[in-house]
């Protein structure tokens, strides 16, 4: 019952936005583009709040590490029902280099600092699709991990997690403390109601520096170039099955 | 110092009257150019920095157009230098949550609700559960305690998806809750506000068969009988009546005094003698029920008078002023929703091997800007009600007169500004309705055959928008009021 849950909230370019590559080919255009919380993180926040509502958890802490701009991702988590939030400030110049390797270190440090017994994360962010932060966080903490959760139930200091795998569903049991990553079908996140948006304004949002959490960020990767995917070639119309087969043979597909 | 301000105001007045006259011609070109000039002026607002208004030197007013803006801009100067039309983080979050509610819960049912002419009960419940029915109501009465501006944003955003749901939300917030909040006794507020926030809609009953635009000709009477009033009469065009738990009824308690006998009564829906009559079969806003309501010897205790006996006519006028801004926002949202449905189709659909947009764009460029211009107008009007800040956390609604005081000064409210305020609500309501009418009509045409079918929501927006030129004061009445005020400014002494 005294379980504290740490939930990661990444701010990403909204899923509905058409992504454009920057003219310098070193990234994508983010200025003036609509951002929102990573949808998988939203699912993680929802699951944490449900566990709190079911009295399985005592506190839900939403966390994010980035530069100071735009707190709305954490505010959204608070309006959904998280109890408080922690923002780990990263100097603006280092933000471009933030990846799973760096973020997982920060999350692990925060989990220790807060005495959390569950770190709940989205399985991946829809911008870089790394799908590595949860796994790396578990490694840093040396905790068990249950990734791609589509169902989570907790009992006696253990979590039973159903995972969607290629062959169907796999059920695993992990003992707490643990790291869990949320898949698409885990739940349907709620949206913030007006009274809760107002209540969220009074909730605590702590700001910590990297020094406060004792993490030094090192850069392991360098972006060489970012480019658009090749545009799809127009197809051709064929007039019969025979000519279709002929065309496929010609293209070396059959 | 006073002198320079007077000079500035004069310049603004001259500019403004030119603008009004153009509008009054009521030809579409005049309307368009005035709307567009307004947009330009609005854009300039971002260029005009605060010191222009704050410094009080005599040579500030180089161009009247810029100045008009400064006087509008003083509103935004008070809120941390942010332009009125730019939303802050909280406002964006509010808008986002409304949009999500609408796209997941409302959008799939819009067409079937229109067809069946009925409001889905799940959506109504969603409006309550999400707090959209008590936006400004303070938390102690079960609301969110947000600003009038927040109501306007919500109404606008809902209208993008469904103008019928939008009007249900609009009336609850700008009429019902506001009347109770401003006029109710503590007992009345405690009894009704929490229920209006969570349980039922309320209905505002003013119009009658013989009393439409001439509202004060109403014939419903309230005869005094000891400590009770007995209400008799029939009200028409009553929105949300079948779902309402409470009715605010305008009835004449002293017909001998003419309109000065009109009094506002709180009548519970289950009071004997109150019956909801036939539902109108309407052109648009079909999901929102509009009914006759009959009062046959309905007995209400004296403690159910809202405000003071004989003051009802004043309350009605004042509340409808605020209501008009809501209607303006509804029309802006509607126009935006219509564009949302139209433009992507134009970009995709190809004829002559080119997207339709590449042809149509040449003739239709004004439409998105129209919508933007009136949006900034409805929003700035909303903000005007609640200086010093239109942003959260909600300020208690500033007294309307205080709202017109120049910020940071102790100047009394200037009569010129006061008149400008009077002119604003009819002007915006009129302008937003006209914009919606033109945008929806053109969108149907732009889409060609498919725009004429029910496959796209555009034909529905086209039908829904007509009410904007009719309710809470018809466009003709609005023009009448605008014209009257302009005339007054020329016939009395200048500022």
XYZ file of C-alpha atoms in Angstrom:
749
model
C 0.000 0.000 0.000
C 2.874 2.295 0.558
C 3.932 1.815 -3.034
C 5.214 4.955 -4.701
C 5.013 5.024 -8.471
C 7.315 7.079 -10.643
C 5.894 7.796 -14.103
C 7.872 9.213 -16.975
C 6.255 11.903 -19.132
C 8.033 12.791 -22.341
C 6.951 15.757 -24.409
C 6.905 14.857 -28.089
C 5.629 16.321 -31.338
C 1.912 15.566 -31.463
C 1.021 12.377 -33.299
C -1.232 14.258 -35.710
C 1.487 16.654 -36.866
C 3.156 16.108 -40.210
C 6.865 15.887 -39.438
C 9.238 18.089 -41.437
C 12.996 17.710 -41.636
C 15.033 20.787 -40.770
C 16.846 22.497 -43.646
C 20.223 21.662 -42.045
C 19.271 17.935 -42.051
C 20.316 17.567 -38.409
C 16.878 17.094 -36.920
C 13.194 17.821 -37.401
C 11.349 21.110 -37.130
C 10.057 21.538 -33.569
C 9.451 25.270 -33.386
C 5.841 26.350 -33.689
C 4.792 22.718 -33.860
C 2.135 21.261 -31.602
C 3.544 19.059 -28.864
C 1.806 16.751 -26.433
C 2.577 13.996 -23.975
C 3.940 10.820 -25.560
C 0.783 8.653 -25.954
C 2.438 5.604 -24.355
C 3.460 7.742 -21.370
C -0.133 8.879 -21.101
C -1.133 5.234 -20.817
C 1.494 4.771 -18.114
C 0.167 7.790 -16.186
C -3.374 6.443 -16.456
C -2.309 3.017 -15.169
C -0.503 4.578 -12.214
C -3.553 6.675 -11.329
C -5.787 3.610 -11.565
C -3.484 1.746 -9.188
C -3.692 4.658 -6.781
C -7.485 4.742 -7.082
C -7.591 0.995 -6.408
C -5.548 1.713 -3.266
C -2.649 -0.348 -4.589
C -0.350 2.677 -4.594
C 0.175 5.540 -2.200
C 1.582 8.221 -4.465
C 2.005 8.900 -8.161
C 4.942 11.109 -9.098
C 5.186 12.364 -12.674
C 8.727 13.084 -13.830
C 10.345 14.606 -16.856
C 13.840 15.712 -17.744
C 14.377 18.447 -20.266
C 15.108 22.170 -20.381
C 12.839 24.466 -18.400
C 10.578 25.421 -21.265
C 7.051 24.069 -21.451
C 5.839 22.518 -18.257
C 2.503 21.525 -19.779
C 3.332 17.844 -20.057
C 3.752 17.583 -16.298
C 0.737 19.819 -15.740
C -1.299 17.454 -17.876
C -0.155 14.497 -15.770
C -1.091 16.405 -12.613
C -4.488 17.300 -14.070
C -5.059 13.645 -14.912
C -4.465 12.769 -11.265
C -0.744 12.452 -10.457
C 0.003 13.697 -6.931
C 3.094 15.729 -7.650
C 5.697 16.256 -10.312
C 9.446 16.537 -10.598
C 11.163 18.338 -13.416
C 14.856 17.608 -13.800
C 16.333 20.533 -15.629
C 18.783 19.805 -18.382
C 20.758 22.708 -19.861
C 19.212 23.674 -23.181
C 22.395 22.854 -25.115
C 22.345 19.245 -23.859
C 18.684 18.614 -24.665
C 19.361 17.566 -28.243
C 21.539 14.747 -26.970
C 19.009 13.325 -24.555
C 18.363 9.701 -25.368
C 17.449 6.548 -23.476
C 21.019 6.209 -22.157
C 20.852 9.600 -20.453
C 17.191 9.618 -19.417
C 17.379 6.133 -17.892
C 20.193 7.298 -15.611
C 18.117 10.219 -14.423
C 15.047 8.035 -13.897
C 17.069 5.478 -11.933
C 18.526 8.211 -9.734
C 15.060 9.669 -9.130
C 13.620 6.253 -8.285
C 16.271 5.788 -5.611
C 15.907 9.327 -4.354
C 12.133 9.066 -4.006
C 12.130 5.513 -2.698
C 9.805 4.447 -5.513
C 8.921 0.797 -5.790
C 7.577 0.954 -9.319
C 8.801 2.883 -12.344
C 6.066 2.950 -14.981
C 7.043 4.151 -18.449
C 5.650 4.165 -21.955
C 7.138 1.337 -24.018
C 8.600 3.866 -26.423
C 8.326 7.505 -27.423
C 6.677 8.253 -30.741
C 9.454 10.622 -31.799
C 12.645 8.534 -31.659
C 10.974 5.099 -31.266
C 13.978 3.918 -29.257
C 12.085 1.501 -27.031
C 15.000 1.302 -24.607
C 14.451 3.637 -21.661
C 12.486 1.177 -19.503
C 14.973 -1.619 -20.109
C 17.983 0.590 -19.383
C 16.372 2.010 -16.249
C 15.812 -1.517 -14.945
C 19.449 -2.311 -15.653
C 20.723 0.772 -13.807
C 18.569 -0.080 -10.807
C 19.156 -3.798 -11.088
C 15.386 -4.311 -10.795
C 13.235 -6.821 -12.693
C 11.455 -5.509 -15.767
C 8.155 -6.307 -17.461
C 7.881 -4.597 -20.820
C 4.956 -4.160 -23.283
C 2.364 -4.571 -20.534
C -1.212 -4.964 -21.724
C -2.507 -5.827 -18.259
C -1.053 -5.228 -14.802
C -2.348 -6.523 -11.488
C -0.600 -6.303 -8.159
C -0.757 -8.534 -5.124
C 1.523 -9.110 -2.127
C 4.498 -7.133 -3.329
C 4.372 -8.763 -6.743
C 3.062 -7.659 -10.106
C 1.430 -9.967 -12.592
C 1.945 -8.496 -16.038
C 0.425 -9.688 -19.296
C 2.615 -8.924 -22.290
C 1.673 -8.901 -25.935
C 4.193 -11.035 -27.788
C 4.259 -12.297 -31.349
C 2.649 -15.634 -30.544
C -0.117 -14.241 -28.327
C -0.105 -13.252 -24.670
C 2.608 -13.986 -22.171
C 2.053 -13.586 -18.444
C 5.005 -12.847 -16.208
C 5.350 -12.198 -12.502
C 7.847 -9.687 -11.174
C 8.602 -8.846 -7.583
C 8.701 -5.225 -6.538
C 10.540 -2.959 -6.920
C 10.283 -3.241 -10.691
C 10.168 -1.360 -13.981
C 7.110 -1.780 -16.227
C 6.574 -0.353 -19.700
C 3.065 0.256 -21.033
C 1.782 -0.990 -24.377
C -1.087 0.457 -26.385
C -3.890 -1.745 -25.091
C -3.136 -1.406 -21.377
C -5.900 1.158 -20.884
C -7.585 4.180 -22.409
C -6.209 7.312 -20.779
C -8.673 9.783 -19.330
C -8.543 13.454 -20.201
C -8.296 16.233 -17.690
C -11.610 17.638 -16.475
C -11.904 21.361 -15.789
C -12.010 21.044 -11.982
C -8.935 18.814 -12.117
C -7.045 21.268 -14.315
C -7.683 23.848 -11.627
C -6.683 21.489 -8.813
C -3.490 20.624 -10.667
C -2.372 24.222 -10.389
C -2.039 23.788 -6.634
C -0.042 20.565 -6.829
C 3.685 20.589 -6.206
C 6.050 20.726 -9.167
C 9.654 20.444 -7.954
C 12.554 21.477 -10.076
C 15.829 19.645 -9.672
C 19.125 20.060 -11.439
C 21.211 17.192 -12.748
C 23.566 17.874 -9.852
C 20.697 17.392 -7.368
C 20.090 13.889 -8.644
C 23.806 13.195 -9.000
C 23.840 12.414 -12.673
C 26.344 13.571 -15.219
C 25.222 13.350 -18.803
C 27.606 12.017 -21.377
C 27.004 11.927 -25.052
C 27.492 8.577 -26.720
C 25.895 9.185 -30.080
C 26.184 11.893 -32.687
C 23.537 12.580 -35.308
C 25.093 12.377 -38.749
C 22.067 13.299 -40.844
C 18.293 13.256 -40.734
C 16.422 12.822 -43.983
C 12.924 12.238 -45.261
C 11.957 8.678 -46.113
C 12.117 8.113 -49.880
C 8.883 9.058 -51.582
C 6.858 6.125 -52.773
C 6.947 5.515 -56.519
C 3.649 5.646 -58.363
C 2.206 2.238 -59.296
C 1.059 0.975 -62.677
C -2.278 -0.449 -63.703
C -2.270 -3.852 -65.363
C -5.156 -5.155 -67.444
C -5.168 -8.861 -66.592
C -3.950 -11.450 -64.113
C -1.494 -12.725 -66.684
C 0.117 -9.356 -67.152
C 0.186 -8.925 -63.336
C 2.140 -12.155 -62.979
C 4.375 -11.134 -65.826
C 5.024 -7.742 -64.223
C 5.793 -9.317 -60.832
C 8.195 -11.769 -62.464
C 9.805 -8.933 -64.290
C 10.279 -7.056 -61.038
C 11.792 -10.174 -59.487
C 9.063 -10.440 -56.794
C 7.960 -13.974 -57.616
C -2.139 64.422 -19.408
C -5.884 64.373 -19.612
C -5.757 66.391 -22.748
C -3.538 64.010 -24.606
C -5.751 61.127 -23.734
C -8.776 63.002 -24.933
C -7.006 63.665 -28.211
C -6.124 60.081 -28.630
C -9.668 59.049 -27.980
C -10.916 61.457 -30.566
C -8.666 59.951 -33.172
C -9.863 56.527 -32.258
C -13.446 57.647 -32.451
C -12.983 58.972 -35.947
C -11.433 55.783 -37.095
C -14.017 53.692 -35.438
C -16.953 55.535 -36.866
C -15.581 55.111 -40.341
C -15.375 51.460 -39.619
C -18.909 51.290 -38.306
C -20.361 53.111 -41.264
C -18.783 50.673 -43.609
C -20.230 47.838 -41.663
C -23.634 49.415 -41.618
C -23.813 49.416 -45.367
C -24.191 45.716 -44.909
C -22.981 44.856 -48.347
C -20.771 41.854 -48.446
C -17.776 43.756 -49.752
C -18.033 46.272 -46.981
C -18.333 43.471 -44.522
C -15.319 41.751 -45.890
C -13.083 44.725 -46.045
C -14.055 45.782 -42.582
C -13.387 42.357 -41.242
C -10.078 42.242 -42.992
C -9.080 45.707 -41.882
C -9.896 44.574 -38.408
C -7.600 41.662 -38.849
C -4.807 43.897 -39.987
C -5.391 46.100 -37.011
C -5.332 43.064 -34.806
C -2.062 41.975 -36.255
C -0.613 45.352 -35.609
C -1.439 44.902 -31.967
C 1.488 42.601 -31.705
C 3.758 45.286 -33.066
C 2.550 48.021 -30.800
C 4.570 47.719 -27.669
C 3.287 48.618 -24.257
C 5.150 51.885 -23.800
C 3.097 53.437 -26.579
C 0.120 53.444 -24.385
C 1.842 53.846 -21.089
C 3.879 56.900 -21.930
C 1.632 59.881 -21.972
C 3.321 62.254 -24.392
C 1.143 64.230 -26.797
C 2.484 62.839 -30.075
C 1.569 59.252 -29.596
C -1.322 59.021 -31.874
C 0.249 59.038 -35.275
C -2.374 56.933 -36.974
C -5.852 56.475 -35.675
C -5.885 52.865 -36.752
C -2.947 52.074 -34.605
C -4.458 53.969 -31.775
C -7.752 52.176 -31.829
C -5.701 49.222 -31.285
C -3.797 50.628 -28.445
C -7.003 51.336 -26.647
C -7.976 47.751 -27.210
C -4.519 46.702 -26.375
C -4.596 48.225 -22.939
C -6.547 45.161 -21.992
C -3.720 42.918 -22.943
C -1.102 45.177 -21.502
C -2.377 44.218 -18.119
C -1.766 40.553 -18.529
C 1.974 40.325 -18.661
C 2.280 41.769 -22.132
C 0.586 38.802 -23.747
C -1.655 39.525 -26.726
C -5.275 38.742 -26.041
C -5.553 36.231 -28.792
C -2.550 34.236 -27.679
C -3.544 31.505 -25.270
C -1.453 30.695 -22.246
C -0.485 27.187 -21.173
C -3.570 26.630 -19.040
C -5.892 27.876 -21.707
C -4.275 25.553 -24.223
C -4.727 22.665 -21.808
C -8.378 23.570 -21.342
C -8.907 23.753 -25.086
C -7.120 20.445 -25.584
C -9.230 18.648 -23.049
C -12.433 20.034 -24.580
C -11.235 18.981 -28.008
C -10.487 15.475 -26.824
C -13.850 15.126 -25.185
C -15.510 16.316 -28.375
C -13.533 14.203 -30.799
C -13.969 11.002 -28.797
C -17.443 11.395 -27.290
C -19.311 13.960 -29.362
C -18.084 13.703 -32.959
C -19.257 10.102 -33.594
C -22.828 10.990 -32.594
C -23.222 14.406 -34.221
C -24.895 13.157 -37.353
C -27.267 10.691 -35.677
C -28.308 13.260 -33.072
C -29.070 15.697 -35.875
C -31.083 13.072 -37.736
C -33.045 12.019 -34.658
C -33.321 15.581 -33.335
C -32.353 14.448 -29.871
C -29.521 15.068 -27.451
C -27.528 11.996 -26.457
C -27.803 11.575 -22.686
C -24.253 10.225 -22.475
C -22.903 13.448 -23.966
C -24.997 15.531 -21.588
C -23.572 13.537 -18.700
C -20.075 14.004 -20.141
C -20.582 17.775 -20.162
C -21.357 17.668 -16.445
C -18.633 15.137 -15.569
C -15.942 17.152 -17.306
C -16.941 20.376 -15.623
C -18.115 22.118 -18.808
C -21.476 23.048 -17.285
C -20.090 25.080 -14.383
C -16.984 26.721 -15.748
C -17.232 29.983 -13.837
C -19.142 28.651 -10.827
C -16.841 28.865 -7.782
C -15.570 25.560 -6.360
C -17.702 25.921 -3.199
C -20.766 25.459 -5.421
C -19.254 22.577 -7.341
C -17.775 24.469 -10.271
C -14.267 25.132 -11.511
C -14.074 28.824 -10.679
C -12.613 29.693 -14.058
C -13.063 32.909 -16.003
C -15.659 34.067 -18.519
C -12.848 33.794 -21.040
C -12.577 30.074 -20.259
C -16.306 29.690 -20.943
C -15.893 31.426 -24.285
C -13.009 29.142 -25.252
C -15.010 26.057 -24.301
C -18.099 27.173 -26.211
C -15.988 27.937 -29.282
C -14.183 24.607 -29.170
C -17.351 22.533 -28.726
C -18.993 24.380 -31.623
C -16.213 23.184 -33.918
C -17.678 19.733 -33.491
C -21.327 20.276 -32.639
C -23.009 23.672 -32.392
C -26.038 22.060 -30.702
C -23.972 20.806 -27.776
C -22.204 24.141 -27.749
C -25.425 26.061 -27.222
C -26.450 23.814 -24.328
C -23.105 24.563 -22.687
C -23.287 28.251 -23.590
C -26.707 28.825 -22.060
C -25.854 26.980 -18.875
C -22.683 29.009 -18.355
C -23.424 32.463 -19.675
C -27.086 32.693 -18.696
C -28.174 30.303 -15.971
C -25.109 30.060 -13.763
C -24.303 33.725 -14.227
C -27.816 34.857 -13.255
C -27.728 32.737 -10.103
C -24.215 33.881 -9.271
C -24.891 37.551 -9.748
C -28.384 37.784 -8.342
C -29.050 34.736 -6.201
C -29.318 34.810 -2.428
C -26.956 32.489 -0.587
C -29.815 29.997 -0.193
C -30.685 30.086 -3.875
C -27.049 29.638 -4.851
C -26.588 26.728 -2.468
C -29.711 25.034 -3.721
C -29.295 25.426 -7.471
C -25.666 26.005 -8.463
C -24.362 22.563 -7.402
C -27.195 20.898 -9.312
C -26.619 23.053 -12.391
C -22.991 21.939 -12.151
C -23.679 18.232 -11.945
C -27.248 17.195 -12.544
C -29.533 19.154 -14.807
C -29.658 22.008 -17.271
C -31.627 25.132 -16.581
C -33.834 27.048 -19.003
C -34.193 30.757 -19.421
C -37.795 31.685 -20.296
C -38.240 35.094 -21.868
C -39.743 34.849 -25.375
C -43.437 34.410 -26.033
C -45.639 34.159 -29.086
C -46.207 37.915 -29.050
C -42.897 38.850 -27.478
C -39.856 38.013 -29.604
C -37.523 40.893 -30.357
C -40.045 43.021 -28.473
C -39.301 40.975 -25.366
C -40.862 43.335 -22.871
C -44.268 42.913 -24.463
C -44.433 39.591 -22.636
C -47.850 38.625 -21.321
C -47.004 35.993 -18.720
C -48.258 37.309 -15.423
C -47.334 36.664 -11.822
C -50.147 37.718 -9.538
C -49.365 38.086 -5.898
C -51.269 35.885 -3.485
C -50.089 36.423 0.081
C -46.548 35.153 0.240
C -46.792 33.456 -3.137
C -46.898 34.415 -6.769
C -49.135 32.628 -9.237
C -47.648 32.446 -12.738
C -49.815 32.106 -15.851
C -48.731 32.175 -19.468
C -46.894 30.347 -22.233
C -43.233 30.736 -23.124
C -41.785 29.849 -26.520
C -38.404 28.829 -27.949
C -37.221 27.489 -24.611
C -33.877 25.731 -25.083
C -33.082 22.499 -23.221
C -36.565 22.491 -21.625
C -36.998 18.674 -21.534
C -33.744 18.192 -19.586
C -34.088 21.186 -17.311
C -34.537 20.922 -13.585
C -35.102 24.625 -13.093
C -36.652 27.418 -15.145
C -35.911 31.113 -14.815
C -39.168 32.710 -15.848
C -39.689 36.334 -16.748
C -43.230 37.276 -15.764
C -44.946 40.560 -15.108
C -45.770 40.962 -11.419
C -47.366 44.361 -11.947
C -48.734 44.810 -15.491
C -49.883 48.311 -14.546
C -46.238 49.412 -14.513
C -45.538 48.038 -17.978
C -42.132 46.511 -18.435
C -41.087 47.751 -15.011
C -43.247 45.024 -13.535
C -41.193 42.257 -15.129
C -39.704 39.990 -12.498
C -37.491 36.912 -12.667
C -38.827 33.794 -10.905
C -37.080 30.539 -10.117
C -39.477 27.695 -10.932
C -38.584 24.054 -10.268
C -39.374 21.733 -13.152
C -41.628 19.573 -10.998
C -43.821 22.453 -9.806
C -47.505 21.571 -10.453
C -48.908 23.476 -13.414
C -45.607 23.640 -15.316
C -45.656 21.548 -18.481
C -43.163 21.299 -21.305
C -45.054 21.405 -24.593
C -44.287 20.502 -28.168
C -40.752 20.403 -29.450
C -40.019 22.574 -32.484
C -38.916 20.787 -35.651
C -36.008 22.998 -36.603
C -33.712 23.724 -39.537
C -30.538 23.557 -37.438
C -29.293 22.949 -33.905
C -31.603 19.970 -34.047
C -29.970 18.063 -31.210
C -30.740 20.898 -28.809
C -34.410 20.744 -27.838
C -36.467 23.906 -28.196
C -39.957 23.719 -26.698
C -42.976 25.598 -25.539
C -43.345 25.768 -21.778
C -46.785 26.324 -20.251
C -47.467 27.836 -16.860
C -50.955 27.143 -15.604
C -51.509 28.581 -12.140
C -47.957 27.740 -11.122
C -47.498 28.728 -7.478
C -44.027 29.915 -6.459
C -43.103 31.274 -3.023
C -41.812 34.801 -2.716
C -38.353 33.499 -1.822
C -38.122 32.224 -5.412
C -37.854 35.716 -6.842
C -34.370 36.057 -8.346
C -32.998 39.500 -7.603
C -35.614 42.178 -6.992
C -39.256 42.392 -7.967
C -39.651 44.633 -11.011
C -36.023 44.424 -12.080
C -36.348 41.432 -14.397
C -36.134 43.491 -17.576
C -32.750 44.834 -16.516
C -31.407 41.386 -15.711
C -32.614 40.050 -19.039
C -30.879 42.793 -21.007
C -27.648 42.546 -19.093
C -27.388 38.795 -19.236
C -28.193 38.662 -22.910
C -25.335 41.076 -23.529
C -22.943 38.548 -22.097
C -24.812 35.768 -23.825
C -24.191 37.415 -27.173
C -20.463 37.026 -26.750
C -21.073 33.332 -26.185
C -23.162 33.165 -29.327
C -20.376 34.964 -31.192
C -17.910 32.338 -29.954
C -20.283 29.578 -31.008
C -20.454 31.015 -34.511
C -16.679 31.372 -34.735
C -16.196 27.768 -33.628
C -18.827 26.658 -36.114
C -17.076 28.456 -38.967
C -13.794 26.911 -37.917
C -15.318 23.422 -37.778
C -16.707 23.947 -41.248
C -13.290 24.939 -42.582
C -11.756 21.936 -40.811
C -14.057 19.691 -42.797
C -13.648 21.536 -46.077
C -9.992 22.417 -46.571
C -8.509 18.890 -46.265
C -10.977 17.685 -48.902
C -9.983 20.518 -51.232
C -6.334 19.617 -50.795
C -6.955 15.963 -51.616
C -9.532 16.080 -54.354
C -8.003 16.430 -57.790
C -9.563 17.763 -60.972
C -7.639 18.702 -64.095
C -4.755 16.845 -62.411
C -4.504 19.435 -59.658
C -5.872 19.647 -56.138
C -9.090 21.668 -56.025
C -7.405 23.872 -53.473
C -5.038 25.242 -56.099
C -8.027 26.594 -58.012
C -10.332 27.561 -55.200
C -7.694 29.158 -53.051
C -7.566 32.139 -55.370
C -11.156 33.006 -54.725
C -11.507 31.872 -51.148
C -8.450 33.095 -49.342
C -10.461 35.498 -47.184
C -12.324 32.750 -45.360
C -9.750 31.494 -42.923
C -8.836 35.056 -42.079
C -12.472 35.962 -41.478
C -12.722 33.264 -38.983
C -9.520 34.326 -37.287
C -10.574 37.949 -37.154
C -13.864 37.273 -35.510
C -12.257 34.836 -33.141
C -9.904 37.472 -31.853
C -12.895 39.743 -31.539
C -15.029 37.409 -29.517
C -12.083 36.627 -27.317
C -11.090 40.192 -26.743
C -14.676 41.021 -25.898
C -14.697 38.191 -23.422
C -11.509 39.437 -21.839
C -12.932 42.891 -21.560
C -15.210 41.599 -18.882
C -12.516 40.542 -16.553
C -9.603 42.833 -16.285
C -6.914 42.809 -15.118
C -6.229 39.357 -16.468
C -8.067 37.129 -18.881
C -5.941 34.212 -17.868
C -6.168 31.710 -15.065
C -6.399 31.639 -12.156
C -9.827 33.109 -12.502
C -10.191 36.618 -11.328
C -13.501 37.385 -9.776
C -15.421 38.928 -12.625
C -14.599 42.542 -12.554
C -17.407 44.958 -12.390
C -18.218 45.803 -15.949
C -17.624 49.459 -15.475
C -14.381 48.890 -13.659
C -13.311 46.787 -16.578
C -13.318 49.872 -18.697
C -11.109 51.913 -16.500
C -7.723 52.569 -17.909
C -5.323 50.239 -16.227
C -2.909 51.633 -13.735
C -4.797 54.877 -13.472
C -7.562 56.234 -11.353
C -9.389 57.877 -14.227
C -13.089 57.384 -14.017
C -14.541 55.191 -16.753
C -14.661 57.265 -19.903
C -18.075 57.678 -21.426
C -16.651 57.096 -24.872
C -15.279 53.717 -23.882
C -18.511 52.912 -22.176
C -20.321 53.410 -25.407
C -17.774 51.407 -27.244
C -18.481 48.603 -24.868
C -22.189 48.840 -25.509
C -21.526 48.631 -29.182
C -19.215 45.682 -28.905
C -21.613 42.911 -28.037
C -24.130 43.547 -30.795
C -21.274 44.183 -33.185
C -19.485 40.945 -32.449
C -22.589 38.898 -32.351
C -23.546 40.370 -35.711
C -20.126 40.015 -37.220
C -19.537 36.454 -36.039
C -22.934 35.347 -37.306
C -22.309 36.943 -40.691
C -18.889 35.327 -40.936
C -20.349 31.929 -40.083
C -23.102 32.405 -42.640
C -20.680 33.229 -45.424
C -18.062 30.658 -44.491
C -20.540 27.780 -44.287
C -22.322 28.805 -47.459
C -19.072 29.070 -49.407
C -17.789 25.794 -47.994
C -20.827 23.957 -49.342
C -20.120 25.465 -52.756
C -16.403 24.734 -52.619
C -17.045 21.077 -51.981
C -19.337 20.766 -54.969
C -21.744 17.837 -55.013
C -20.380 16.187 -51.906
C -20.940 19.405 -49.955
C -24.623 19.114 -50.760
C -24.822 15.650 -49.198
C -24.835 14.531 -45.596
C -21.573 12.600 -46.118
C -19.668 15.600 -44.824
C -20.715 17.671 -41.804
C -20.600 20.862 -43.863
C -24.285 20.942 -44.816
C -25.104 20.635 -41.113
C -22.910 23.596 -40.218
C -24.655 25.470 -43.022
C -28.034 24.789 -41.413
C -26.831 25.303 -37.834
C -25.342 28.724 -38.459
C -28.620 30.358 -39.492
C -29.680 30.630 -35.865
C -26.708 32.925 -35.229
C -28.404 35.731 -37.096
C -31.598 35.140 -35.132
C -31.248 34.267 -31.470
C -30.223 36.492 -28.574
C -31.113 39.436 -30.804
C -31.560 39.126 -34.555
C -28.964 40.630 -36.852
C -31.501 43.292 -37.768
C -31.944 44.240 -34.143
C -28.169 44.212 -33.643
C -27.742 46.598 -36.578
C -30.468 48.762 -35.153
C -28.627 48.965 -31.835
C -25.291 49.593 -33.500
C -26.794 52.342 -35.617
C -28.476 53.917 -32.623
C -25.222 54.062 -30.661
C -23.280 55.495 -33.581
C -25.973 58.145 -33.987
C -25.826 58.962 -30.302
C -22.108 59.536 -30.442
C -22.573 62.161 -33.121
C -25.467 63.955 -31.530
C -24.138 64.425 -28.029
C -21.082 66.438 -27.034
C -17.821 64.841 -27.972
C -15.679 63.389 -25.230
